[in-house]
mmCIF file with all atom_site columns, C-alpha atoms in Angstrom:
data_model
loop_
_atom_site.group_PDB
_atom_site.id
_atom_site.type_symbol
_atom_site.label_atom_id
_atom_site.label_alt_id
_atom_site.label_comp_id
_atom_site.label_asym_id
_atom_site.label_entity_id
_atom_site.label_seq_id
_atom_site.pdbx_PDB_ins_code
_atom_site.Cartn_x
_atom_site.Cartn_y
_atom_site.Cartn_z
_atom_site.occupancy
_atom_site.B_iso_or_equiv
_atom_site.pdbx_formal_charge
_atom_site.auth_seq_id
_atom_site.auth_comp_id
_atom_site.auth_asym_id
_atom_site.auth_atom_id
_atom_site.pdbx_PDB_model_num
ATOM 1   C CA . ALA A 1 1   ? 8.750   8.827   -12.889 1.00 0.00 ? 1   ALA A CA 1
ATOM 2   C CA . GLN A 1 2   ? 6.618   9.196   -9.985  1.00 0.00 ? 2   GLN A CA 1
ATOM 3   C CA . THR A 1 3   ? 5.844   10.406  -6.620  1.00 0.00 ? 3   THR A CA 1
ATOM 4   C CA . VAL A 1 4   ? 3.237   11.329  -3.911  1.00 0.00 ? 4   VAL A CA 1
ATOM 5   C CA . THR A 1 5   ? 4.103   14.197  -1.351  1.00 0.00 ? 5   THR A CA 1
ATOM 6   C CA . GLN A 1 6   ? 2.946   14.754  2.250   1.00 0.00 ? 6   GLN A CA 1
ATOM 7   C CA . SER A 1 7   ? 4.305   16.832  4.121   1.00 0.00 ? 7   SER A CA 1
ATOM 8   C CA . GLN A 1 8   ? 2.859   16.444  7.605   1.00 0.00 ? 8   GLN A CA 1
ATOM 9   C CA . PRO A 1 9   ? 4.318   13.579  9.257   1.00 0.00 ? 9   PRO A CA 1
ATOM 10  C CA . GLU A 1 10  ? 2.947   14.423  12.623  1.00 0.00 ? 10  GLU A CA 1
ATOM 11  C CA . MET A 1 11  ? -0.882  15.744  12.849  1.00 0.00 ? 11  MET A CA 1
ATOM 12  C CA . SER A 1 12  ? -3.041  15.623  16.064  1.00 0.00 ? 12  SER A CA 1
ATOM 13  C CA . VAL A 1 13  ? -6.672  16.609  16.242  1.00 0.00 ? 13  VAL A CA 1
ATOM 14  C CA . GLN A 1 14  ? -9.349  16.786  18.939  1.00 0.00 ? 14  GLN A CA 1
ATOM 15  C CA . GLU A 1 15  ? -12.042 14.024  19.207  1.00 0.00 ? 15  GLU A CA 1
ATOM 16  C CA . ALA A 1 16  ? -14.958 15.319  17.045  1.00 0.00 ? 16  ALA A CA 1
ATOM 17  C CA . GLU A 1 17  ? -12.937 18.025  15.043  1.00 0.00 ? 17  GLU A CA 1
ATOM 18  C CA . THR A 1 18  ? -12.216 18.014  11.724  1.00 0.00 ? 18  THR A CA 1
ATOM 19  C CA . VAL A 1 19  ? -8.959  17.477  10.007  1.00 0.00 ? 19  VAL A CA 1
ATOM 20  C CA . THR A 1 20  ? -6.926  17.508  6.854   1.00 0.00 ? 20  THR A CA 1
ATOM 21  C CA . LEU A 1 21  ? -4.277  15.677  5.554   1.00 0.00 ? 21  LEU A CA 1
ATOM 22  C CA . SER A 1 22  ? -1.910  17.054  3.008   1.00 0.00 ? 22  SER A CA 1
ATOM 23  C CA . CYS A 1 23  ? -1.233  15.499  -0.198  1.00 0.00 ? 23  CYS A CA 1
ATOM 24  C CA . THR A 1 24  ? 0.777   16.597  -3.426  1.00 0.00 ? 24  THR A CA 1
ATOM 25  C CA . TYR A 1 25  ? 1.978   14.309  -6.227  1.00 0.00 ? 25  TYR A CA 1
ATOM 26  C CA . ASP A 1 26  ? 3.690   14.721  -9.812  1.00 0.00 ? 26  ASP A CA 1
ATOM 27  C CA . THR A 1 27  ? 2.893   12.407  -13.171 1.00 0.00 ? 27  THR A CA 1
ATOM 28  C CA . SER A 1 28  ? 2.881   13.654  -16.653 1.00 0.00 ? 28  SER A CA 1
ATOM 29  C CA . GLU A 1 29  ? -0.077  11.400  -17.214 1.00 0.00 ? 29  GLU A CA 1
ATOM 30  C CA . SER A 1 30  ? -3.630  12.427  -17.332 1.00 0.00 ? 30  SER A CA 1
ATOM 31  C CA . ASP A 1 31  ? -5.294  9.172   -16.260 1.00 0.00 ? 31  ASP A CA 1
ATOM 32  C CA . TYR A 1 32  ? -4.696  7.576   -12.583 1.00 0.00 ? 32  TYR A CA 1
ATOM 33  C CA . TYR A 1 33  ? -6.690  7.034   -9.682  1.00 0.00 ? 33  TYR A CA 1
ATOM 34  C CA . LEU A 1 34  ? -5.849  7.771   -6.042  1.00 0.00 ? 34  LEU A CA 1
ATOM 35  C CA . PHE A 1 35  ? -6.215  6.631   -2.994  1.00 0.00 ? 35  PHE A CA 1
ATOM 36  C CA . TRP A 1 36  ? -5.581  7.410   1.111   1.00 0.00 ? 36  TRP A CA 1
ATOM 37  C CA . TYR A 1 37  ? -5.197  4.089   2.861   1.00 0.00 ? 37  TYR A CA 1
ATOM 38  C CA . LYS A 1 38  ? -4.865  3.703   6.666   1.00 0.00 ? 38  LYS A CA 1
ATOM 39  C CA . GLN A 1 39  ? -3.677  2.245   9.052   1.00 0.00 ? 39  GLN A CA 1
ATOM 40  C CA . PRO A 1 40  ? -4.450  1.499   12.851  1.00 0.00 ? 40  PRO A CA 1
ATOM 41  C CA . PRO A 1 41  ? -1.076  0.727   15.333  1.00 0.00 ? 41  PRO A CA 1
ATOM 42  C CA . SER A 1 42  ? -0.428  -3.158  14.981  1.00 0.00 ? 42  SER A CA 1
ATOM 43  C CA . ARG A 1 43  ? -3.472  -3.683  12.349  1.00 0.00 ? 43  ARG A CA 1
ATOM 44  C CA . GLN A 1 44  ? -3.471  -4.102  8.754   1.00 0.00 ? 44  GLN A CA 1
ATOM 45  C CA . MET A 1 45  ? -3.373  -1.519  6.007   1.00 0.00 ? 45  MET A CA 1
ATOM 46  C CA . ILE A 1 46  ? -7.335  -0.801  3.972   1.00 0.00 ? 46  ILE A CA 1
ATOM 47  C CA . LEU A 1 47  ? -8.527  1.357   2.214   1.00 0.00 ? 47  LEU A CA 1
ATOM 48  C CA . VAL A 1 48  ? -9.914  4.735   3.479   1.00 0.00 ? 48  VAL A CA 1
ATOM 49  C CA . ILE A 1 49  ? -11.014 6.561   0.166   1.00 0.00 ? 49  ILE A CA 1
ATOM 50  C CA . ARG A 1 50  ? -10.466 6.446   -3.963  1.00 0.00 ? 50  ARG A CA 1
ATOM 51  C CA . GLN A 1 51  ? -10.177 9.441   -6.601  1.00 0.00 ? 51  GLN A CA 1
ATOM 52  C CA . GLU A 1 52  ? -10.489 8.100   -10.898 1.00 0.00 ? 52  GLU A CA 1
ATOM 53  C CA . ALA A 1 53  ? -8.611  11.670  -11.780 1.00 0.00 ? 53  ALA A CA 1
ATOM 54  C CA . TYR A 1 54  ? -11.084 11.675  -14.870 1.00 0.00 ? 54  TYR A CA 1
ATOM 55  C CA . LYS A 1 55  ? -13.838 12.214  -12.220 1.00 0.00 ? 55  LYS A CA 1
ATOM 56  C CA . GLN A 1 56  ? -14.454 16.129  -10.923 1.00 0.00 ? 56  GLN A CA 1
ATOM 57  C CA . GLN A 1 57  ? -16.224 15.664  -8.160  1.00 0.00 ? 57  GLN A CA 1
ATOM 58  C CA . ASN A 1 58  ? -14.738 14.578  -4.962  1.00 0.00 ? 58  ASN A CA 1
ATOM 59  C CA . ALA A 1 59  ? -15.121 11.381  -3.341  1.00 0.00 ? 59  ALA A CA 1
ATOM 60  C CA . THR A 1 60  ? -16.845 10.734  -0.035  1.00 0.00 ? 60  THR A CA 1
ATOM 61  C CA . GLU A 1 61  ? -17.735 7.669   2.839   1.00 0.00 ? 61  GLU A CA 1
ATOM 62  C CA . ASN A 1 62  ? -19.341 8.365   5.482   1.00 0.00 ? 62  ASN A CA 1
ATOM 63  C CA . ARG A 1 63  ? -16.525 10.656  7.277   1.00 0.00 ? 63  ARG A CA 1
ATOM 64  C CA . PHE A 1 64  ? -13.975 11.198  4.771   1.00 0.00 ? 64  PHE A CA 1
ATOM 65  C CA . SER A 1 65  ? -13.481 13.165  2.207   1.00 0.00 ? 65  SER A CA 1
ATOM 66  C CA . VAL A 1 66  ? -10.875 14.323  -0.699  1.00 0.00 ? 66  VAL A CA 1
ATOM 67  C CA . ASN A 1 67  ? -10.368 17.581  -1.956  1.00 0.00 ? 67  ASN A CA 1
ATOM 68  C CA . PHE A 1 68  ? -9.547  16.788  -5.784  1.00 0.00 ? 68  PHE A CA 1
ATOM 69  C CA . GLN A 1 69  ? -7.386  19.035  -7.332  1.00 0.00 ? 69  GLN A CA 1
ATOM 70  C CA . LYS A 1 70  ? -5.800  17.808  -10.296 1.00 0.00 ? 70  LYS A CA 1
ATOM 71  C CA . ALA A 1 71  ? -4.602  21.473  -11.974 1.00 0.00 ? 71  ALA A CA 1
ATOM 72  C CA . ALA A 1 72  ? -2.171  22.079  -8.354  1.00 0.00 ? 72  ALA A CA 1
ATOM 73  C CA . LYS A 1 73  ? -2.248  17.654  -8.222  1.00 0.00 ? 73  LYS A CA 1
ATOM 74  C CA . SER A 1 74  ? -3.381  18.410  -4.893  1.00 0.00 ? 74  SER A CA 1
ATOM 75  C CA . PHE A 1 75  ? -4.959  14.950  -3.035  1.00 0.00 ? 75  PHE A CA 1
ATOM 76  C CA . SER A 1 76  ? -6.514  15.997  0.418   1.00 0.00 ? 76  SER A CA 1
ATOM 77  C CA . LEU A 1 77  ? -8.035  14.288  2.996   1.00 0.00 ? 77  LEU A CA 1
ATOM 78  C CA . LYS A 1 78  ? -10.930 15.020  5.295   1.00 0.00 ? 78  LYS A CA 1
ATOM 79  C CA . ILE A 1 79  ? -11.744 13.990  8.019   1.00 0.00 ? 79  ILE A CA 1
ATOM 80  C CA . SER A 1 80  ? -15.257 15.342  10.117  1.00 0.00 ? 80  SER A CA 1
ATOM 81  C CA . ASP A 1 81  ? -15.340 14.423  13.617  1.00 0.00 ? 81  ASP A CA 1
ATOM 82  C CA . SER A 1 82  ? -12.791 12.755  14.194  1.00 0.00 ? 82  SER A CA 1
ATOM 83  C CA . GLN A 1 83  ? -12.925 9.350   16.260  1.00 0.00 ? 83  GLN A CA 1
ATOM 84  C CA . LEU A 1 84  ? -10.333 8.046   18.216  1.00 0.00 ? 84  LEU A CA 1
ATOM 85  C CA . GLY A 1 85  ? -10.430 5.080   16.180  1.00 0.00 ? 85  GLY A CA 1
ATOM 86  C CA . ASP A 1 86  ? -9.569  6.745   12.972  1.00 0.00 ? 86  ASP A CA 1
ATOM 87  C CA . ALA A 1 87  ? -5.897  7.318   15.080  1.00 0.00 ? 87  ALA A CA 1
ATOM 88  C CA . ALA A 1 88  ? -3.723  5.771   12.569  1.00 0.00 ? 88  ALA A CA 1
ATOM 89  C CA . MET A 1 89  ? -0.817  6.371   9.577   1.00 0.00 ? 89  MET A CA 1
ATOM 90  C CA . TYR A 1 90  ? -2.750  7.256   6.713   1.00 0.00 ? 90  TYR A CA 1
ATOM 91  C CA . PHE A 1 91  ? -0.611  6.478   2.928   1.00 0.00 ? 91  PHE A CA 1
ATOM 92  C CA . CYS A 1 92  ? -1.774  8.808   0.066   1.00 0.00 ? 92  CYS A CA 1
ATOM 93  C CA . ALA A 1 93  ? -0.837  6.487   -3.028  1.00 0.00 ? 93  ALA A CA 1
ATOM 94  C CA . TYR A 1 94  ? -1.039  6.911   -6.881  1.00 0.00 ? 94  TYR A CA 1
ATOM 95  C CA . ARG A 1 95  ? -2.001  4.050   -9.329  1.00 0.00 ? 95  ARG A CA 1
ATOM 96  C CA . SER A 1 96  ? -1.886  5.571   -12.931 1.00 0.00 ? 96  SER A CA 1
ATOM 97  C CA . ALA A 1 97  ? -4.394  3.878   -15.033 1.00 0.00 ? 97  ALA A CA 1
ATOM 98  C CA . ARG A 1 98  ? -2.477  2.699   -17.980 1.00 0.00 ? 98  ARG A CA 1
ATOM 99  C CA . ASN A 1 99  ? -3.424  -0.632  -19.307 1.00 0.00 ? 99  ASN A CA 1
ATOM 100 C CA . THR A 1 100 ? -0.157  -2.143  -19.497 1.00 0.00 ? 100 THR A CA 1
ATOM 101 C CA . LYS A 1 101 ? 0.847   -5.392  -17.614 1.00 0.00 ? 101 LYS A CA 1
ATOM 102 C CA . GLY A 1 102 ? 4.018   -4.824  -16.122 1.00 0.00 ? 102 GLY A CA 1
ATOM 103 C CA . GLY A 1 103 ? 3.967   -1.582  -14.723 1.00 0.00 ? 103 GLY A CA 1
ATOM 104 C CA . SER A 1 104 ? 0.699   -0.300  -14.203 1.00 0.00 ? 104 SER A CA 1
ATOM 105 C CA . GLU A 1 105 ? -0.219  -2.310  -11.685 1.00 0.00 ? 105 GLU A CA 1
ATOM 106 C CA . LYS A 1 106 ? 1.793   -0.687  -8.383  1.00 0.00 ? 106 LYS A CA 1
ATOM 107 C CA . LEU A 1 107 ? 0.316   2.071   -6.028  1.00 0.00 ? 107 LEU A CA 1
ATOM 108 C CA . VAL A 1 108 ? 3.702   4.785   -5.319  1.00 0.00 ? 108 VAL A CA 1
ATOM 109 C CA . PHE A 1 109 ? 2.542   5.571   -1.548  1.00 0.00 ? 109 PHE A CA 1
ATOM 110 C CA . GLY A 1 110 ? 4.196   8.493   -0.632  1.00 0.00 ? 110 GLY A CA 1
ATOM 111 C CA . LYS A 1 111 ? 5.749   8.798   3.479   1.00 0.00 ? 111 LYS A CA 1
ATOM 112 C CA . GLY A 1 112 ? 2.917   8.819   5.991   1.00 0.00 ? 112 GLY A CA 1
ATOM 113 C CA . THR A 1 113 ? 0.879   11.089  8.266   1.00 0.00 ? 113 THR A CA 1
ATOM 114 C CA . LYS A 1 114 ? 0.546   9.944   11.603  1.00 0.00 ? 114 LYS A CA 1
ATOM 115 C CA . LEU A 1 115 ? -3.144  11.137  13.147  1.00 0.00 ? 115 LEU A CA 1
ATOM 116 C CA . THR A 1 116 ? -3.166  11.477  16.920  1.00 0.00 ? 116 THR A CA 1
ATOM 117 C CA . VAL A 1 117 ? -7.253  11.763  18.070  1.00 0.00 ? 117 VAL A CA 1
ATOM 118 C CA . ASN A 1 118 ? -6.982  13.527  21.628  1.00 0.00 ? 118 ASN A CA 1
ATOM 119 C CA . PRO A 1 119 ? -10.211 13.277  23.514  1.00 0.00 ? 119 PRO A CA 1
ATOM 120 C CA . ASP B 2 1   ? -14.652 -10.442 2.253   1.00 0.00 ? 1   ASP B CA 1
ATOM 121 C CA . VAL B 2 2   ? -10.675 -10.333 0.483   1.00 0.00 ? 2   VAL B CA 1
ATOM 122 C CA . LYS B 2 3   ? -8.029  -12.676 3.343   1.00 0.00 ? 3   LYS B CA 1
ATOM 123 C CA . VAL B 2 4   ? -4.318  -12.037 2.927   1.00 0.00 ? 4   VAL B CA 1
ATOM 124 C CA . THR B 2 5   ? -2.463  -13.622 4.955   1.00 0.00 ? 5   THR B CA 1
ATOM 125 C CA . GLN B 2 6   ? 0.940   -13.747 5.950   1.00 0.00 ? 6   GLN B CA 1
ATOM 126 C CA . SER B 2 7   ? 2.660   -16.678 7.444   1.00 0.00 ? 7   SER B CA 1
ATOM 127 C CA . SER B 2 8   ? 4.742   -15.277 10.340  1.00 0.00 ? 8   SER B CA 1
ATOM 128 C CA . ARG B 2 9   ? 3.233   -11.523 12.088  1.00 0.00 ? 9   ARG B CA 1
ATOM 129 C CA . TYR B 2 10  ? 7.466   -12.093 13.636  1.00 0.00 ? 10  TYR B CA 1
ATOM 130 C CA . LEU B 2 11  ? 10.409  -13.122 12.896  1.00 0.00 ? 11  LEU B CA 1
ATOM 131 C CA . VAL B 2 12  ? 13.464  -13.586 14.461  1.00 0.00 ? 12  VAL B CA 1
ATOM 132 C CA . LYS B 2 13  ? 16.512  -14.590 12.071  1.00 0.00 ? 13  LYS B CA 1
ATOM 133 C CA . ARG B 2 14  ? 20.478  -14.626 12.100  1.00 0.00 ? 14  ARG B CA 1
ATOM 134 C CA . THR B 2 15  ? 22.792  -12.748 9.618   1.00 0.00 ? 15  THR B CA 1
ATOM 135 C CA . GLY B 2 16  ? 23.703  -14.761 6.479   1.00 0.00 ? 16  GLY B CA 1
ATOM 136 C CA . GLU B 2 17  ? 20.452  -16.856 6.619   1.00 0.00 ? 17  GLU B CA 1
ATOM 137 C CA . LYS B 2 18  ? 17.691  -17.855 3.862   1.00 0.00 ? 18  LYS B CA 1
ATOM 138 C CA . VAL B 2 19  ? 14.335  -16.391 5.288   1.00 0.00 ? 19  VAL B CA 1
ATOM 139 C CA . PHE B 2 20  ? 10.790  -17.645 2.722   1.00 0.00 ? 20  PHE B CA 1
ATOM 140 C CA . LEU B 2 21  ? 8.475   -14.927 3.052   1.00 0.00 ? 21  LEU B CA 1
ATOM 141 C CA . GLU B 2 22  ? 4.899   -16.277 2.227   1.00 0.00 ? 22  GLU B CA 1
ATOM 142 C CA . CYS B 2 23  ? 2.003   -14.770 1.320   1.00 0.00 ? 23  CYS B CA 1
ATOM 143 C CA . VAL B 2 24  ? -1.067  -16.763 0.078   1.00 0.00 ? 24  VAL B CA 1
ATOM 144 C CA . GLN B 2 25  ? -4.402  -15.186 -0.685  1.00 0.00 ? 25  GLN B CA 1
ATOM 145 C CA . ASP B 2 26  ? -8.370  -16.301 -1.462  1.00 0.00 ? 26  ASP B CA 1
ATOM 146 C CA . MET B 2 27  ? -10.296 -13.952 -4.209  1.00 0.00 ? 27  MET B CA 1
ATOM 147 C CA . ASP B 2 28  ? -8.345  -14.982 -7.016  1.00 0.00 ? 28  ASP B CA 1
ATOM 148 C CA . HIS B 2 29  ? -6.610  -11.804 -7.975  1.00 0.00 ? 29  HIS B CA 1
ATOM 149 C CA . GLU B 2 30  ? -3.864  -11.512 -10.286 1.00 0.00 ? 30  GLU B CA 1
ATOM 150 C CA . ASN B 2 31  ? -1.862  -9.505  -8.776  1.00 0.00 ? 31  ASN B CA 1
ATOM 151 C CA . MET B 2 32  ? 0.356   -9.650  -5.602  1.00 0.00 ? 32  MET B CA 1
ATOM 152 C CA . PHE B 2 33  ? 2.697   -7.727  -4.498  1.00 0.00 ? 33  PHE B CA 1
ATOM 153 C CA . TRP B 2 34  ? 5.594   -7.560  -1.555  1.00 0.00 ? 34  TRP B CA 1
ATOM 154 C CA . TYR B 2 35  ? 6.346   -4.164  -0.488  1.00 0.00 ? 35  TYR B CA 1
ATOM 155 C CA . ARG B 2 36  ? 8.872   -3.203  3.491   1.00 0.00 ? 36  ARG B CA 1
ATOM 156 C CA . GLN B 2 37  ? 7.914   -0.497  5.721   1.00 0.00 ? 37  GLN B CA 1
ATOM 157 C CA . ASP B 2 38  ? 10.687  1.599   7.071   1.00 0.00 ? 38  ASP B CA 1
ATOM 158 C CA . PRO B 2 39  ? 9.514   5.026   9.360   1.00 0.00 ? 39  PRO B CA 1
ATOM 159 C CA . GLY B 2 40  ? 10.504  7.610   7.880   1.00 0.00 ? 40  GLY B CA 1
ATOM 160 C CA . LEU B 2 41  ? 10.047  6.369   4.408   1.00 0.00 ? 41  LEU B CA 1
ATOM 161 C CA . GLY B 2 42  ? 6.762   4.789   4.362   1.00 0.00 ? 42  GLY B CA 1
ATOM 162 C CA . LEU B 2 43  ? 6.072   1.654   2.113   1.00 0.00 ? 43  LEU B CA 1
ATOM 163 C CA . ARG B 2 44  ? 8.532   0.766   -0.983  1.00 0.00 ? 44  ARG B CA 1
ATOM 164 C CA . LEU B 2 45  ? 8.090   -2.007  -3.694  1.00 0.00 ? 45  LEU B CA 1
ATOM 165 C CA . ILE B 2 46  ? 9.985   -4.653  -3.536  1.00 0.00 ? 46  ILE B CA 1
ATOM 166 C CA . TYR B 2 47  ? 8.611   -6.947  -6.142  1.00 0.00 ? 47  TYR B CA 1
ATOM 167 C CA . PHE B 2 48  ? 5.219   -7.773  -7.854  1.00 0.00 ? 48  PHE B CA 1
ATOM 168 C CA . SER B 2 49  ? 3.344   -10.451 -9.837  1.00 0.00 ? 49  SER B CA 1
ATOM 169 C CA . TYR B 2 50  ? 0.562   -9.669  -12.574 1.00 0.00 ? 50  TYR B CA 1
ATOM 170 C CA . ASP B 2 51  ? 0.546   -13.897 -13.460 1.00 0.00 ? 51  ASP B CA 1
ATOM 171 C CA . VAL B 2 52  ? 1.499   -16.882 -12.143 1.00 0.00 ? 52  VAL B CA 1
ATOM 172 C CA . LYS B 2 53  ? 4.989   -17.808 -13.155 1.00 0.00 ? 53  LYS B CA 1
ATOM 173 C CA . MET B 2 54  ? 5.520   -14.151 -14.058 1.00 0.00 ? 54  MET B CA 1
ATOM 174 C CA . LYS B 2 55  ? 7.214   -10.994 -11.739 1.00 0.00 ? 55  LYS B CA 1
ATOM 175 C CA . GLU B 2 56  ? 8.495   -7.688  -12.013 1.00 0.00 ? 56  GLU B CA 1
ATOM 176 C CA . LYS B 2 57  ? 11.296  -5.661  -10.145 1.00 0.00 ? 57  LYS B CA 1
ATOM 177 C CA . GLY B 2 58  ? 9.918   -3.389  -7.929  1.00 0.00 ? 58  GLY B CA 1
ATOM 178 C CA . ASP B 2 59  ? 11.955  0.015   -6.452  1.00 0.00 ? 59  ASP B CA 1
ATOM 179 C CA . ILE B 2 60  ? 14.114  -1.784  -3.971  1.00 0.00 ? 60  ILE B CA 1
ATOM 180 C CA . PRO B 2 61  ? 14.688  -5.840  -5.656  1.00 0.00 ? 61  PRO B CA 1
ATOM 181 C CA . GLU B 2 62  ? 18.418  -5.943  -4.046  1.00 0.00 ? 62  GLU B CA 1
ATOM 182 C CA . GLY B 2 63  ? 18.905  -9.036  -2.124  1.00 0.00 ? 63  GLY B CA 1
ATOM 183 C CA . TYR B 2 64  ? 15.382  -10.023 -2.421  1.00 0.00 ? 64  TYR B CA 1
ATOM 184 C CA . SER B 2 65  ? 13.926  -12.915 -4.143  1.00 0.00 ? 65  SER B CA 1
ATOM 185 C CA . VAL B 2 66  ? 10.421  -13.919 -5.433  1.00 0.00 ? 66  VAL B CA 1
ATOM 186 C CA . SER B 2 67  ? 7.709   -16.684 -6.447  1.00 0.00 ? 67  SER B CA 1
ATOM 187 C CA . ARG B 2 68  ? 5.091   -17.477 -7.449  1.00 0.00 ? 68  ARG B CA 1
ATOM 188 C CA . GLU B 2 69  ? 4.067   -21.253 -9.054  1.00 0.00 ? 69  GLU B CA 1
ATOM 189 C CA . LYS B 2 70  ? 0.202   -20.275 -7.699  1.00 0.00 ? 70  LYS B CA 1
ATOM 190 C CA . LYS B 2 71  ? -2.094  -17.870 -8.137  1.00 0.00 ? 71  LYS B CA 1
ATOM 191 C CA . GLU B 2 72  ? -2.495  -17.616 -4.270  1.00 0.00 ? 72  GLU B CA 1
ATOM 192 C CA . ARG B 2 73  ? 0.772   -17.875 -3.330  1.00 0.00 ? 73  ARG B CA 1
ATOM 193 C CA . PHE B 2 74  ? 3.449   -14.706 -3.656  1.00 0.00 ? 74  PHE B CA 1
ATOM 194 C CA . SER B 2 75  ? 6.772   -15.646 -2.047  1.00 0.00 ? 75  SER B CA 1
ATOM 195 C CA . LEU B 2 76  ? 9.441   -13.772 -1.073  1.00 0.00 ? 76  LEU B CA 1
ATOM 196 C CA . ILE B 2 77  ? 12.983  -14.786 -0.715  1.00 0.00 ? 77  ILE B CA 1
ATOM 197 C CA . LEU B 2 78  ? 15.898  -13.312 1.323   1.00 0.00 ? 78  LEU B CA 1
ATOM 198 C CA . GLU B 2 79  ? 19.082  -15.037 0.193   1.00 0.00 ? 79  GLU B CA 1
ATOM 199 C CA . SER B 2 80  ? 21.150  -14.667 2.635   1.00 0.00 ? 80  SER B CA 1
ATOM 200 C CA . ALA B 2 81  ? 20.060  -12.422 5.378   1.00 0.00 ? 81  ALA B CA 1
ATOM 201 C CA . SER B 2 82  ? 21.156  -9.181  6.414   1.00 0.00 ? 82  SER B CA 1
ATOM 202 C CA . THR B 2 83  ? 21.034  -6.279  9.392   1.00 0.00 ? 83  THR B CA 1
ATOM 203 C CA . ASN B 2 84  ? 19.501  -3.575  6.751   1.00 0.00 ? 84  ASN B CA 1
ATOM 204 C CA . GLN B 2 85  ? 17.083  -5.917  5.974   1.00 0.00 ? 85  GLN B CA 1
ATOM 205 C CA . THR B 2 86  ? 15.049  -5.561  9.634   1.00 0.00 ? 86  THR B CA 1
ATOM 206 C CA . SER B 2 87  ? 12.051  -4.337  8.794   1.00 0.00 ? 87  SER B CA 1
ATOM 207 C CA . MET B 2 88  ? 8.634   -4.733  8.695   1.00 0.00 ? 88  MET B CA 1
ATOM 208 C CA . TYR B 2 89  ? 7.197   -6.371  5.496   1.00 0.00 ? 89  TYR B CA 1
ATOM 209 C CA . LEU B 2 90  ? 3.709   -6.036  3.735   1.00 0.00 ? 90  LEU B CA 1
ATOM 210 C CA . CYS B 2 91  ? 2.184   -7.824  1.434   1.00 0.00 ? 91  CYS B CA 1
ATOM 211 C CA . ALA B 2 92  ? -0.401  -7.274  -1.017  1.00 0.00 ? 92  ALA B CA 1
ATOM 212 C CA . SER B 2 93  ? -3.078  -8.389  -3.717  1.00 0.00 ? 93  SER B CA 1
ATOM 213 C CA . SER B 2 94  ? -5.016  -6.576  -6.199  1.00 0.00 ? 94  SER B CA 1
ATOM 214 C CA . PHE B 2 95  ? -7.547  -7.569  -9.022  1.00 0.00 ? 95  PHE B CA 1
ATOM 215 C CA . GLU B 2 96  ? -7.089  -6.321  -12.278 1.00 0.00 ? 96  GLU B CA 1
ATOM 216 C CA . ARG B 2 97  ? -10.354 -5.193  -13.427 1.00 0.00 ? 97  ARG B CA 1
ATOM 217 C CA . GLU B 2 98  ? -10.989 -1.503  -14.931 1.00 0.00 ? 98  GLU B CA 1
ATOM 218 C CA . GLY B 2 99  ? -12.390 -0.426  -11.504 1.00 0.00 ? 99  GLY B CA 1
ATOM 219 C CA . ARG B 2 100 ? -11.106 -2.958  -9.000  1.00 0.00 ? 100 ARG B CA 1
ATOM 220 C CA . ASP B 2 101 ? -8.230  -1.655  -8.226  1.00 0.00 ? 101 ASP B CA 1
ATOM 221 C CA . THR B 2 102 ? -7.833  -1.414  -4.514  1.00 0.00 ? 102 THR B CA 1
ATOM 222 C CA . GLN B 2 103 ? -4.644  -3.379  -3.533  1.00 0.00 ? 103 GLN B CA 1
ATOM 223 C CA . TYR B 2 104 ? -5.948  -5.600  -0.150  1.00 0.00 ? 104 TYR B CA 1
ATOM 224 C CA . PHE B 2 105 ? -3.786  -5.482  2.142   1.00 0.00 ? 105 PHE B CA 1
ATOM 225 C CA . GLY B 2 106 ? -2.210  -8.773  4.566   1.00 0.00 ? 106 GLY B CA 1
ATOM 226 C CA . PRO B 2 107 ? -1.373  -7.912  8.180   1.00 0.00 ? 107 PRO B CA 1
ATOM 227 C CA . GLY B 2 108 ? 2.683   -7.879  7.570   1.00 0.00 ? 108 GLY B CA 1
ATOM 228 C CA . THR B 2 109 ? 5.307   -9.411  8.769   1.00 0.00 ? 109 THR B CA 1
ATOM 229 C CA . ARG B 2 110 ? 8.179   -7.704  11.235  1.00 0.00 ? 110 ARG B CA 1
ATOM 230 C CA . LEU B 2 111 ? 11.870  -9.467  10.233  1.00 0.00 ? 111 LEU B CA 1
ATOM 231 C CA . THR B 2 112 ? 14.466  -8.948  13.698  1.00 0.00 ? 112 THR B CA 1
ATOM 232 C CA . VAL B 2 113 ? 17.967  -9.705  11.236  1.00 0.00 ? 113 VAL B CA 1
ATOM 233 C CA . LEU B 2 114 ? 20.316  -10.017 14.257  1.00 0.00 ? 114 LEU B CA 1
#
């Protein structure tokens, strides 16, 4: 079974600075997807960024980028120019790319990292 | 925009009551999911469904059941609520097409069982 580990329960960053959130995962599969989700306080969980394992290029979405190291099974999230609105719980998640009903659709989540942004 | 709605934001029930949590999505998604979220434990999958009337157990199905009679609606049922089921419950839905597998989440229902 796949597992996702976020080793930092809490992180903090100064506004306008850069912060990196860590995520490692364990799988025997070669093809899969990785995600970072953001859950602001009392608000809905939303997708931040997505990476396909077969792509070597790291995904980027504006100020958010990932460092995907497939051999090391590492998938860290870098937030540049941090803003107060980035304060949230961040969850790393894994999804198999197997095209089979009744199993591959689900996400495996890490336990989350609470990010605080200091003004 | 994809919309996933949940019937209640806050719910207070008594031990032994039967509890229904409803989730509706408006984007014709095949897959729907129920999670519970607890501090320090992250999100844990209770049940999911990849088609109408189909359901699969997640990681923690004990004490829960689900129903999916229509594609847009996925219900979570607590047959006899217990205090250890006090939690935040999140519903999500996703497409079943390659490259369109992002899960969209509802706002959550915070359930307290007294």
